[in-house]
């Protein structure tokens, strides 16, 4: 049985980001660059990982299209992945992020929040 493909919700404003985080107890936000091939490759791998965690809400923000939003989150290079638990930043993985570490940390937060 194949799993549903996960697509990240695009966000464009600080208000959209705050609402997204407020409405999801466990939220992942992926900052990427539109001209960054690595960003798109990693995003595909992150989406595969998220298939195992259906209670995690995922969003994407283009740092090039929304530079003020990226700067407000202190994102100055891409890709960067932020995980929020109950509206607080719990994890920040940057440029050379480890997908194994991401999976391990998501599993930990998933279990702590009893979403499994």
PDB file of C-alpha atoms in Angstrom:
ATOM      1  CA  UNK A   1       0.000   0.000   0.000  1.00  0.00           C
ATOM      2  CA  UNK A   2       1.535   3.331  -1.018  1.00  0.00           C
ATOM      3  CA  UNK A   3       1.395   6.311   1.282  1.00  0.00           C
ATOM      4  CA  UNK A   4      -0.077   9.670   0.332  1.00  0.00           C
ATOM      5  CA  UNK A   5       2.422  12.196  -0.994  1.00  0.00           C
ATOM      6  CA  UNK A   6       2.989  15.071   1.402  1.00  0.00           C
ATOM      7  CA  UNK A   7       2.948  18.579  -0.011  1.00  0.00           C
ATOM      8  CA  UNK A   8       4.058  21.535   2.026  1.00  0.00           C
ATOM      9  CA  UNK A   9       1.681  24.470   2.351  1.00  0.00           C
ATOM     10  CA  UNK A  10       3.232  27.646   0.912  1.00  0.00           C
ATOM     11  CA  UNK A  11       3.357  30.623   3.275  1.00  0.00           C
ATOM     12  CA  UNK A  12       4.069  34.223   2.278  1.00  0.00           C
ATOM     13  CA  UNK A  13       3.582  36.499   5.299  1.00  0.00           C
ATOM     14  CA  UNK A  14       4.515  36.671   8.965  1.00  0.00           C
ATOM     15  CA  UNK A  15       0.807  36.496   9.824  1.00  0.00           C
ATOM     16  CA  UNK A  16       0.361  33.293   7.780  1.00  0.00           C
ATOM     17  CA  UNK A  17       3.408  31.781   9.492  1.00  0.00           C
ATOM     18  CA  UNK A  18       2.153  32.699  12.978  1.00  0.00           C
ATOM     19  CA  UNK A  19      -1.309  31.309  12.241  1.00  0.00           C
ATOM     20  CA  UNK A  20       0.171  28.104  10.824  1.00  0.00           C
ATOM     21  CA  UNK A  21       2.324  27.569  13.914  1.00  0.00           C
ATOM     22  CA  UNK A  22      -0.559  28.481  16.261  1.00  0.00           C
ATOM     23  CA  UNK A  23      -2.945  25.993  14.643  1.00  0.00           C
ATOM     24  CA  UNK A  24      -0.602  22.998  14.638  1.00  0.00           C
ATOM     25  CA  UNK A  25       0.912  21.564  17.832  1.00  0.00           C
ATOM     26  CA  UNK A  26       3.777  20.116  15.780  1.00  0.00           C
ATOM     27  CA  UNK A  27       4.754  22.138  12.709  1.00  0.00           C
ATOM     28  CA  UNK A  28       7.659  21.929  10.282  1.00  0.00           C
ATOM     29  CA  UNK A  29       8.612  24.979   8.207  1.00  0.00           C
ATOM     30  CA  UNK A  30      11.051  24.591   5.316  1.00  0.00           C
ATOM     31  CA  UNK A  31      12.865  27.653   3.959  1.00  0.00           C
ATOM     32  CA  UNK A  32      14.246  27.179   0.458  1.00  0.00           C
ATOM     33  CA  UNK A  33      15.631  29.093  -2.477  1.00  0.00           C
ATOM     34  CA  UNK A  34      13.874  28.986  -5.821  1.00  0.00           C
ATOM     35  CA  UNK A  35      17.207  28.678  -7.635  1.00  0.00           C
ATOM     36  CA  UNK A  36      18.668  26.141  -5.165  1.00  0.00           C
ATOM     37  CA  UNK A  37      18.793  22.610  -6.624  1.00  0.00           C
ATOM     38  CA  UNK A  38      19.921  21.219  -3.271  1.00  0.00           C
ATOM     39  CA  UNK A  39      16.872  22.759  -1.607  1.00  0.00           C
ATOM     40  CA  UNK A  40      14.499  20.892  -3.907  1.00  0.00           C
ATOM     41  CA  UNK A  41      16.353  17.588  -3.507  1.00  0.00           C
ATOM     42  CA  UNK A  42      16.273  17.874   0.270  1.00  0.00           C
ATOM     43  CA  UNK A  43      12.632  18.957   0.247  1.00  0.00           C
ATOM     44  CA  UNK A  44      11.708  15.746  -1.573  1.00  0.00           C
ATOM     45  CA  UNK A  45      13.537  13.689   1.056  1.00  0.00           C
ATOM     46  CA  UNK A  46      11.886  15.639   3.888  1.00  0.00           C
ATOM     47  CA  UNK A  47       8.471  14.988   2.338  1.00  0.00           C
ATOM     48  CA  UNK A  48       9.260  11.258   2.225  1.00  0.00           C
ATOM     49  CA  UNK A  49      10.161  11.344   5.934  1.00  0.00           C
ATOM     50  CA  UNK A  50       6.963  13.252   6.748  1.00  0.00           C
ATOM     51  CA  UNK A  51       4.893  10.433   5.271  1.00  0.00           C
ATOM     52  CA  UNK A  52       5.738   8.499   8.448  1.00  0.00           C
ATOM     53  CA  UNK A  53       4.489  11.354  10.652  1.00  0.00           C
ATOM     54  CA  UNK A  54       1.000  12.303   9.435  1.00  0.00           C
ATOM     55  CA  UNK A  55       0.271  14.536  12.451  1.00  0.00           C
ATOM     56  CA  UNK A  56       3.091  16.942  11.568  1.00  0.00           C
ATOM     57  CA  UNK A  57       1.907  19.939   9.564  1.00  0.00           C
ATOM     58  CA  UNK A  58       4.399  21.112   6.950  1.00  0.00           C
ATOM     59  CA  UNK A  59       4.855  24.465   5.243  1.00  0.00           C
ATOM     60  CA  UNK A  60       7.359  25.974   2.843  1.00  0.00           C
ATOM     61  CA  UNK A  61       8.651  29.505   2.456  1.00  0.00           C
ATOM     62  CA  UNK A  62      10.744  30.789  -0.413  1.00  0.00           C
ATOM     63  CA  UNK A  63      13.516  32.885   1.118  1.00  0.00           C
ATOM     64  CA  UNK A  64      13.923  34.626  -2.249  1.00  0.00           C
ATOM     65  CA  UNK A  65      10.246  35.556  -2.602  1.00  0.00           C
ATOM     66  CA  UNK A  66       9.834  36.480   1.073  1.00  0.00           C
ATOM     67  CA  UNK A  67      13.184  37.896   2.226  1.00  0.00           C
ATOM     68  CA  UNK A  68      11.682  39.902   5.112  1.00  0.00           C
ATOM     69  CA  UNK A  69       9.931  36.791   6.433  1.00  0.00           C
ATOM     70  CA  UNK A  70      13.139  34.776   6.177  1.00  0.00           C
ATOM     71  CA  UNK A  71      15.120  37.519   7.918  1.00  0.00           C
ATOM     72  CA  UNK A  72      12.528  37.739  10.706  1.00  0.00           C
ATOM     73  CA  UNK A  73      13.223  34.050  11.392  1.00  0.00           C
ATOM     74  CA  UNK A  74      16.984  34.663  11.128  1.00  0.00           C
ATOM     75  CA  UNK A  75      17.273  32.650   7.924  1.00  0.00           C
ATOM     76  CA  UNK A  76      20.258  33.937   5.945  1.00  0.00           C
ATOM     77  CA  UNK A  77      21.130  30.836   3.902  1.00  0.00           C
ATOM     78  CA  UNK A  78      19.056  27.971   2.567  1.00  0.00           C
ATOM     79  CA  UNK A  79      17.897  25.317   3.048  1.00  0.00           C
ATOM     80  CA  UNK A  80      16.788  25.668   6.673  1.00  0.00           C
ATOM     81  CA  UNK A  81      14.214  23.540   8.390  1.00  0.00           C
ATOM     82  CA  UNK A  82      12.448  24.687  11.567  1.00  0.00           C
ATOM     83  CA  UNK A  83      10.301  22.501  13.791  1.00  0.00           C
ATOM     84  CA  UNK A  84       7.873  24.152  16.194  1.00  0.00           C
ATOM     85  CA  UNK A  85       6.255  22.373  19.128  1.00  0.00           C
ATOM     86  CA  UNK A  86       3.356  24.173  20.740  1.00  0.00           C
ATOM     87  CA  UNK A  87       4.356  27.451  19.031  1.00  0.00           C
ATOM     88  CA  UNK A  88       7.985  27.367  20.160  1.00  0.00           C
ATOM     89  CA  UNK A  89      10.983  26.672  17.957  1.00  0.00           C
ATOM     90  CA  UNK A  90      12.268  23.267  19.026  1.00  0.00           C
ATOM     91  CA  UNK A  91      14.653  22.370  16.214  1.00  0.00           C
ATOM     92  CA  UNK A  92      16.638  24.251  13.579  1.00  0.00           C
ATOM     93  CA  UNK A  93      18.563  22.336  10.949  1.00  0.00           C
ATOM     94  CA  UNK A  94      20.583  24.338   8.483  1.00  0.00           C
ATOM     95  CA  UNK A  95      22.483  24.095   5.299  1.00  0.00           C
ATOM     96  CA  UNK A  96      24.137  20.732   5.905  1.00  0.00           C
ATOM     97  CA  UNK A  97      21.203  19.090   7.621  1.00  0.00           C
ATOM     98  CA  UNK A  98      21.225  15.385   8.412  1.00  0.00           C
ATOM     99  CA  UNK A  99      18.097  13.564   7.250  1.00  0.00           C
ATOM    100  CA  UNK A 100      18.798  10.790   9.776  1.00  0.00           C
ATOM    101  CA  UNK A 101      18.941  13.370  12.570  1.00  0.00           C
ATOM    102  CA  UNK A 102      15.728  14.933  11.290  1.00  0.00           C
ATOM    103  CA  UNK A 103      13.917  11.585  11.352  1.00  0.00           C
ATOM    104  CA  UNK A 104      15.211  10.839  14.852  1.00  0.00           C
ATOM    105  CA  UNK A 105      14.194  14.250  16.208  1.00  0.00           C
ATOM    106  CA  UNK A 106      10.736  14.120  14.592  1.00  0.00           C
ATOM    107  CA  UNK A 107      10.174  10.690  16.105  1.00  0.00           C
ATOM    108  CA  UNK A 108      11.188  12.041  19.509  1.00  0.00           C
ATOM    109  CA  UNK A 109       8.821  15.025  19.343  1.00  0.00           C
ATOM    110  CA  UNK A 110       6.055  12.857  17.904  1.00  0.00           C
ATOM    111  CA  UNK A 111       6.317  10.477  20.848  1.00  0.00           C
ATOM    112  CA  UNK A 112       6.650  13.251  23.448  1.00  0.00           C
ATOM    113  CA  UNK A 113       3.498  14.884  22.160  1.00  0.00           C
ATOM    114  CA  UNK A 114       1.753  11.503  22.046  1.00  0.00           C
ATOM    115  CA  UNK A 115       0.814  11.873  18.394  1.00  0.00           C
ATOM    116  CA  UNK A 116       1.897   8.343  17.441  1.00  0.00           C
TER     117      UNK A 116
END
